[in-house]
Short mmCIF file of C-alpha atoms in Angstrom, two decimals:
data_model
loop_
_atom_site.label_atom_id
_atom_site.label_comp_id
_atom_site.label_asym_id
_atom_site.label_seq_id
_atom_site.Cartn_x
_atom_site.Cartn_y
_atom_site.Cartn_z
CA UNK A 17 62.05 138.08 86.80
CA UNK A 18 59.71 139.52 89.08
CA UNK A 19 58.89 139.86 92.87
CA UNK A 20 55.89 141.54 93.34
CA UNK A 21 53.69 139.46 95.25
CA UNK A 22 56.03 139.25 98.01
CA UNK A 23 54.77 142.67 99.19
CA UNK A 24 52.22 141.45 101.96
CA UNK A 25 50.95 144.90 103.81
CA UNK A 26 46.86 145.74 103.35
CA UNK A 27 46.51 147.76 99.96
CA UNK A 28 44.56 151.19 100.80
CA UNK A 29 43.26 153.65 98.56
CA UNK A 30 41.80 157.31 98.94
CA UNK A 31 41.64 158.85 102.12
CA UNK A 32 42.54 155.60 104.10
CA UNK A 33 46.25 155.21 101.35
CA UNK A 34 47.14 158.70 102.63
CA UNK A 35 46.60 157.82 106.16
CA UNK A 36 48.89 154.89 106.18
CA UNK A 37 51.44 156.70 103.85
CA UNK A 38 51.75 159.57 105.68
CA UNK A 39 52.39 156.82 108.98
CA UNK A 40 54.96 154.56 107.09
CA UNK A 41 56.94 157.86 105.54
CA UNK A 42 57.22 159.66 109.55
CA UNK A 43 57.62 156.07 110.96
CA UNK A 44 60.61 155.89 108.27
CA UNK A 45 62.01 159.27 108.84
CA UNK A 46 62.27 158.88 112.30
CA UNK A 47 63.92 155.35 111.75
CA UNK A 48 66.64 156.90 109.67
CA UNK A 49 67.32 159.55 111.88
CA UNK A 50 68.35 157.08 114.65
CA UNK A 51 64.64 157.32 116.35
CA UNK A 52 62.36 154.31 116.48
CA UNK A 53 58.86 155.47 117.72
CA UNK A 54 55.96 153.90 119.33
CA UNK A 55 52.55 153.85 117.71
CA UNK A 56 51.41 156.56 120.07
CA UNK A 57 54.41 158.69 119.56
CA UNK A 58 54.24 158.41 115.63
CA UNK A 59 50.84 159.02 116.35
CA UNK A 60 51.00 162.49 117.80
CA UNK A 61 54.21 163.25 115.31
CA UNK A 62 52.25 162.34 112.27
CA UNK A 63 48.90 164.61 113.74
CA UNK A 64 46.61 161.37 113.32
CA UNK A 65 44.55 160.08 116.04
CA UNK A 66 45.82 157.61 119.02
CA UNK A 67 43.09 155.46 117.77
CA UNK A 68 43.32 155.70 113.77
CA UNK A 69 46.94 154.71 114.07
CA UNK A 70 46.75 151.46 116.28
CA UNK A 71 44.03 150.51 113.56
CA UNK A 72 46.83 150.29 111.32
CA UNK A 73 49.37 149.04 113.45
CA UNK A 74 48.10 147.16 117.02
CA UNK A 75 51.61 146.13 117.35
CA UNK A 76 55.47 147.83 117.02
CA UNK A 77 55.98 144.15 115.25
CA UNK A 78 53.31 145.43 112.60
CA UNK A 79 54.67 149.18 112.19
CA UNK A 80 58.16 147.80 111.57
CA UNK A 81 57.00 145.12 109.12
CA UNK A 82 55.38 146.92 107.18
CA UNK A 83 57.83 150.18 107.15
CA UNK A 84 60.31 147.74 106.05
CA UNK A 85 58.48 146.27 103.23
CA UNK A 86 57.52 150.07 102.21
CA UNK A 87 61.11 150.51 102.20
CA UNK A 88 62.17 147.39 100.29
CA UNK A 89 59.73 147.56 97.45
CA UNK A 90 61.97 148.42 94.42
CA UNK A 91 63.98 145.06 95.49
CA UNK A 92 60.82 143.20 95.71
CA UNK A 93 59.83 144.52 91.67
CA UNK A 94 63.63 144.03 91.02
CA UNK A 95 63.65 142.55 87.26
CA UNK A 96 66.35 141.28 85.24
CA UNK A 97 66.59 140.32 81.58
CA UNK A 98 70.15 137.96 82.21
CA UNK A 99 69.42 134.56 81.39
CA UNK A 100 73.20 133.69 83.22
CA UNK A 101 71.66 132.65 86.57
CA UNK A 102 75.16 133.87 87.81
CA UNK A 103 75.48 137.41 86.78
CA UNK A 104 71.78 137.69 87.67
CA UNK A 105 72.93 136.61 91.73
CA UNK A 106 75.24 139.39 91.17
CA UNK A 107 73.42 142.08 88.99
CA UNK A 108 70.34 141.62 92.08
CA UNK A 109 73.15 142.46 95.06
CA UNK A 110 74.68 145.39 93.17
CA UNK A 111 71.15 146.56 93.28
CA UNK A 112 69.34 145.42 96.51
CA UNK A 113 72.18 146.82 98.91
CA UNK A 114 72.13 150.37 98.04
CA UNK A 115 68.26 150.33 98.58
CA UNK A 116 69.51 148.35 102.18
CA UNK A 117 71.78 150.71 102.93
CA UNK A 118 69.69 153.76 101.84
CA UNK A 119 67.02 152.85 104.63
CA UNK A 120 69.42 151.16 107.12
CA UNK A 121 67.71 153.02 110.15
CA UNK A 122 64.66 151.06 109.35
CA UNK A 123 66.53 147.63 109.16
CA UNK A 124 68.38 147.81 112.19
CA UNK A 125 65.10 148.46 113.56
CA UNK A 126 63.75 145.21 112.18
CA UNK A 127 67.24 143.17 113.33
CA UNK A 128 66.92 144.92 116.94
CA UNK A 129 63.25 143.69 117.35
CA UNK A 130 63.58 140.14 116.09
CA UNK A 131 66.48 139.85 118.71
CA UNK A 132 64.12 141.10 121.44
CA UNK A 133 62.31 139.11 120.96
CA UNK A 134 64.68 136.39 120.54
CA UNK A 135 64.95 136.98 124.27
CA UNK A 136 61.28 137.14 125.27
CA UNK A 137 60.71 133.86 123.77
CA UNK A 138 62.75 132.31 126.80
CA UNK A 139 60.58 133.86 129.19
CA UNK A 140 56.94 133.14 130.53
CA UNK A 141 55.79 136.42 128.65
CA UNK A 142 57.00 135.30 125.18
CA UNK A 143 53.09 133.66 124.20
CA UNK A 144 51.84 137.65 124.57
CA UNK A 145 53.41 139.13 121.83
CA UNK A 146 53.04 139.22 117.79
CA UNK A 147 56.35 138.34 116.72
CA UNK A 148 58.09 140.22 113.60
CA UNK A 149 58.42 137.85 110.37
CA UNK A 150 61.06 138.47 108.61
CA UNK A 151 60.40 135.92 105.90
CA UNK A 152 60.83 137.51 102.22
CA UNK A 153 64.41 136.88 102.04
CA UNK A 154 63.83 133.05 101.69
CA UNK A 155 61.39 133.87 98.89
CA UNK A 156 63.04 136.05 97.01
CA UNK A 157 66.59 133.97 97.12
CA UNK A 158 64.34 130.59 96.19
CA UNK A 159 63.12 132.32 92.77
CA UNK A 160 66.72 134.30 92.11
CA UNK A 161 68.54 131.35 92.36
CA UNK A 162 65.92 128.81 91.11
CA UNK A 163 67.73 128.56 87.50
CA UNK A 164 70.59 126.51 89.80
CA UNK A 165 68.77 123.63 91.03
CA UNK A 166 68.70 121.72 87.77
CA UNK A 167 72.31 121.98 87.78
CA UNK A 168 73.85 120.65 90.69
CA UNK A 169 72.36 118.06 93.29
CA UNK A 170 69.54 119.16 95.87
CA UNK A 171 71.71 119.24 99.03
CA UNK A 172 74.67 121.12 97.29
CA UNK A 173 71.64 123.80 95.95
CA UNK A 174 70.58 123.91 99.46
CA UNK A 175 73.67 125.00 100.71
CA UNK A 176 73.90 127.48 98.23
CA UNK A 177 70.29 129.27 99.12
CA UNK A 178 71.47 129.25 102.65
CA UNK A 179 74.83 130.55 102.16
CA UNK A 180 73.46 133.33 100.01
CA UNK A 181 70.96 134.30 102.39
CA UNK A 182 73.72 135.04 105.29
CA UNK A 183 75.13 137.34 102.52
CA UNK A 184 72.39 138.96 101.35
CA UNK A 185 70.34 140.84 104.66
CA UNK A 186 71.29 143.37 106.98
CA UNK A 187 73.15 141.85 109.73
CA UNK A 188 75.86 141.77 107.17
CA UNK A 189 75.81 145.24 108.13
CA UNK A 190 77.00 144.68 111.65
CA UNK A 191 80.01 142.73 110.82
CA UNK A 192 81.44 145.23 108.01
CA UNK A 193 80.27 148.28 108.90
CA UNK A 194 80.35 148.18 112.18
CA UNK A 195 82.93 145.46 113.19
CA UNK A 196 85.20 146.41 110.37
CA UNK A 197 84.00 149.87 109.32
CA UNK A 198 84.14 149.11 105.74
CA UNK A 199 81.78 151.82 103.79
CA UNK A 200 78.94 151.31 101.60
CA UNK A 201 80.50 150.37 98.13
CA UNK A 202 82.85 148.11 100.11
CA UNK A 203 80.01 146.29 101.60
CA UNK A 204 78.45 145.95 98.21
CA UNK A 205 81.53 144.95 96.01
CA UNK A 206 82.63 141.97 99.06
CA UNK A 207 78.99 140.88 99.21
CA UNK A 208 79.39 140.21 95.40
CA UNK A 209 82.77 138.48 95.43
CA UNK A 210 81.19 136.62 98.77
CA UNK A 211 78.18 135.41 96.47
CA UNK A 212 80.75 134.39 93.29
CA UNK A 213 82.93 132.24 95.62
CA UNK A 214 79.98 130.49 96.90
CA UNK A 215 78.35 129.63 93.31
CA UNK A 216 82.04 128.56 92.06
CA UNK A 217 82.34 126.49 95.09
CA UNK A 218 79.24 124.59 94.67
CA UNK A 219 79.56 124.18 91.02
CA UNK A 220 83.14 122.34 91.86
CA UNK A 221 81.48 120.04 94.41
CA UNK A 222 78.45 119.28 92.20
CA UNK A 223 81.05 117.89 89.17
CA UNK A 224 82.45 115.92 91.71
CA UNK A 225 79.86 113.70 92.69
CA UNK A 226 78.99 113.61 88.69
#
């Protein structure tokens, strides 16, 4: 199993590639050291033009998305060979958190902008500014857990895909890390047993109604 067309950002090459990795890899450093830039100051850090940059990125919405996808790649290619539907919910976590955790800077960046602009929505300024999708999650959860649908009524699936998806995303990060300072490998092992208590739960209500 595959995700590679989730990745969404303009595909460079040559002189105009460099460009826009040497933007996404400063953008990213910064991120992870705690510093989230604007497109002028990454900019003048990187030593590109004012102008070249905003070309890239007109918007902070468009700089994050894309350093995030840049950053979440390897979980977009993810591939498994398990045909147990199951294992392969679990064998994807144990993998897609510690490339979460290893660019957290650049997550929390995404989380702090969405609620931003959670709040500028409920003003009169909220129609003048791109707002930050933050969609992949549904797509790569549909095809992960796709193998469940035949087995277990539409509603009861549903459930599960949303469940999952409050377990699998960085403002798990907030609650457990932060909230409960739990460290990396505890985050990853409780997501897991999180997921398995979910599946086993819908698999029990599914024979009911059978």
């Amino acid at each position: 199993m595959t995700h590679n067309s989730l990745a969404s950002s303009p595909k460079y090459s040559g002189v105009k590639k460099r460009t826009f990795d040497r933007l996404i890899n400063t953008a990213l450093n910064a991120l992870e050291q705690g510093c989230e830039l604007t497109i002028t100051e990454l900019a003048d850090k990187s030593g590109i033009s004012r102008a070249t940059a905003y070309r890239y990125f007109p918007t902070q919405s468009d700089l994050i998305a894309a350093v995030v996808e840049s950053a979440l790649e390897p979980i977009f290619n993810w591939q498994s060979d398990n045909q147990d539907p199951d294992q392969q919910l679990l064998d994807f976590l144990a993998f897609a958190f510690p490339q979460m955790l290893k660019h957290e800077g650049a997550l929390r960046a995404a989380l702090r902008i969405s609620l931003q602009q959670w709040a500028a929505e409920r003003t009169t300024l909220s129609q003048q500014s791109d707002k930050l999708v933050r969609g992949n999650r549904k797509e790569i959860l549909s095809t992960i857990l796709k193998p469940l649908k035949s087995q277990m009524p539409e509603q009861i699936y549903n459930n599960v895909l949303h469940a999952i998806s409050v377990i699998y995303g960085s403002e798990i990060f907030l609650v457990l890390k932060d909230i409960w300072k739990l460290d990396n490998q505890q985050v990853v092992s409780l997501s897991q047993w999180m997921a398995k208590a979910v599946i086993n739960q819908a698999k029990q209500d599914a024979l009911k109604i059978q």
